[in-house]
């Protein structure tokens, strides 16, 4: 059974801090790893990492994928209160377009 | 495109009542997914369809839950009879057949069963 574990469960930082969120996985026939941000509504897509793209960057957010050690990290630099959200990691594997989601990391950024 | 559309956005019902949640996927997407999210269990996949055909319903909690996709632009998730433990946010998501698996989520339906 595919498995995705995220850590830490929750994190409280102050504006300007840098945070690192972790995602480890066990999945059959790995195809991709996705990061989503969830505020009060539905998850919104941040990054997709695959065998052909193991590092992504967008503004203050960046992510890397280590296929050998089976993990990914999401870095957020110079955090802002608007970064407060639940960050979800999901892995695509076994069949179809199914994603297996981790439990999420709840990030709170204080002013 | 309007994105994935779900209705209703909020539903409050009493235990034992039938509940029907609706979803319209993004036009042209051939995969549709139903998820349930709770504080205790996080985001769980209930069932998914490919080209309107149910592929994997192993996440459906029990026989009280059923899902249909009569055509490419509409799906329903039905709970009959509903129980308080069904209270959760139910998301619908859709995607293209795509090696990279990106799914687009609807706004969700917050269900409260009293």
Tab-separated table of N, CA and C in Angstrom, chain A residues 38 41 43 86 88, chain B residues 35-39 41-44 87-91:
chain	number	residue	atom	x	y	z
A	38	UNK	N	-3.259	24.436	1.180
A	38	UNK	CA	-4.683	24.514	1.493
A	38	UNK	C	-4.918	25.547	2.576
A	41	UNK	N	-10.026	26.791	1.912
A	41	UNK	CA	-10.854	26.159	0.884
A	41	UNK	C	-10.192	24.885	0.377
A	43	UNK	N	-7.512	22.450	-1.763
A	43	UNK	CA	-6.078	22.471	-2.041
A	43	UNK	C	-5.795	23.137	-3.392
A	86	UNK	N	-2.279	24.834	5.435
A	86	UNK	CA	-1.862	23.433	5.522
A	86	UNK	C	-1.181	23.094	4.201
A	88	UNK	N	0.131	20.175	1.805
A	88	UNK	CA	-0.098	18.753	1.552
A	88	UNK	C	0.891	18.239	0.512
B	35	UNK	N	-13.046	12.870	-2.692
B	35	UNK	CA	-12.265	12.791	-1.469
B	35	UNK	C	-13.124	13.226	-0.292
B	36	UNK	N	-12.711	12.762	0.870
B	36	UNK	CA	-13.303	13.225	2.124
B	36	UNK	C	-12.172	13.725	3.013
B	37	UNK	N	-12.384	14.863	3.671
B	37	UNK	CA	-11.348	15.411	4.552
B	37	UNK	C	-11.911	15.674	5.938
B	38	UNK	N	-11.246	15.118	6.942
B	38	UNK	CA	-11.580	15.376	8.334
B	38	UNK	C	-10.306	15.708	9.081
B	39	UNK	N	-10.473	16.311	10.240
B	39	UNK	CA	-9.295	16.632	11.045
B	39	UNK	C	-8.559	15.367	11.454
B	41	UNK	N	-8.569	12.241	10.039
B	41	UNK	CA	-8.060	11.309	9.027
B	41	UNK	C	-7.428	11.997	7.811
B	42	UNK	N	-7.476	13.330	7.795
B	42	UNK	CA	-6.883	14.030	6.656
B	42	UNK	C	-7.703	13.836	5.397
B	43	UNK	N	-7.009	13.867	4.256
B	43	UNK	CA	-7.664	13.763	2.952
B	43	UNK	C	-7.640	12.300	2.511
B	44	UNK	N	-8.816	11.745	2.290
B	44	UNK	CA	-8.936	10.331	1.911
B	44	UNK	C	-9.626	10.226	0.554
B	87	UNK	N	-19.898	13.504	8.889
B	87	UNK	CA	-19.625	14.938	8.842
B	87	UNK	C	-18.176	15.166	8.435
B	88	UNK	N	-17.986	15.944	7.382
B	88	UNK	CA	-16.651	16.163	6.808
B	88	UNK	C	-16.789	17.166	5.669
B	89	UNK	N	-15.661	17.510	5.069
B	89	UNK	CA	-15.677	18.254	3.811
B	89	UNK	C	-15.409	17.257	2.690
B	90	UNK	N	-16.270	17.254	1.716
B	90	UNK	CA	-16.150	16.332	0.583
B	90	UNK	C	-15.677	17.128	-0.632
B	91	UNK	N	-14.546	16.711	-1.180
B	91	UNK	CA	-13.989	17.379	-2.358
B	91	UNK	C	-14.136	16.488	-3.583
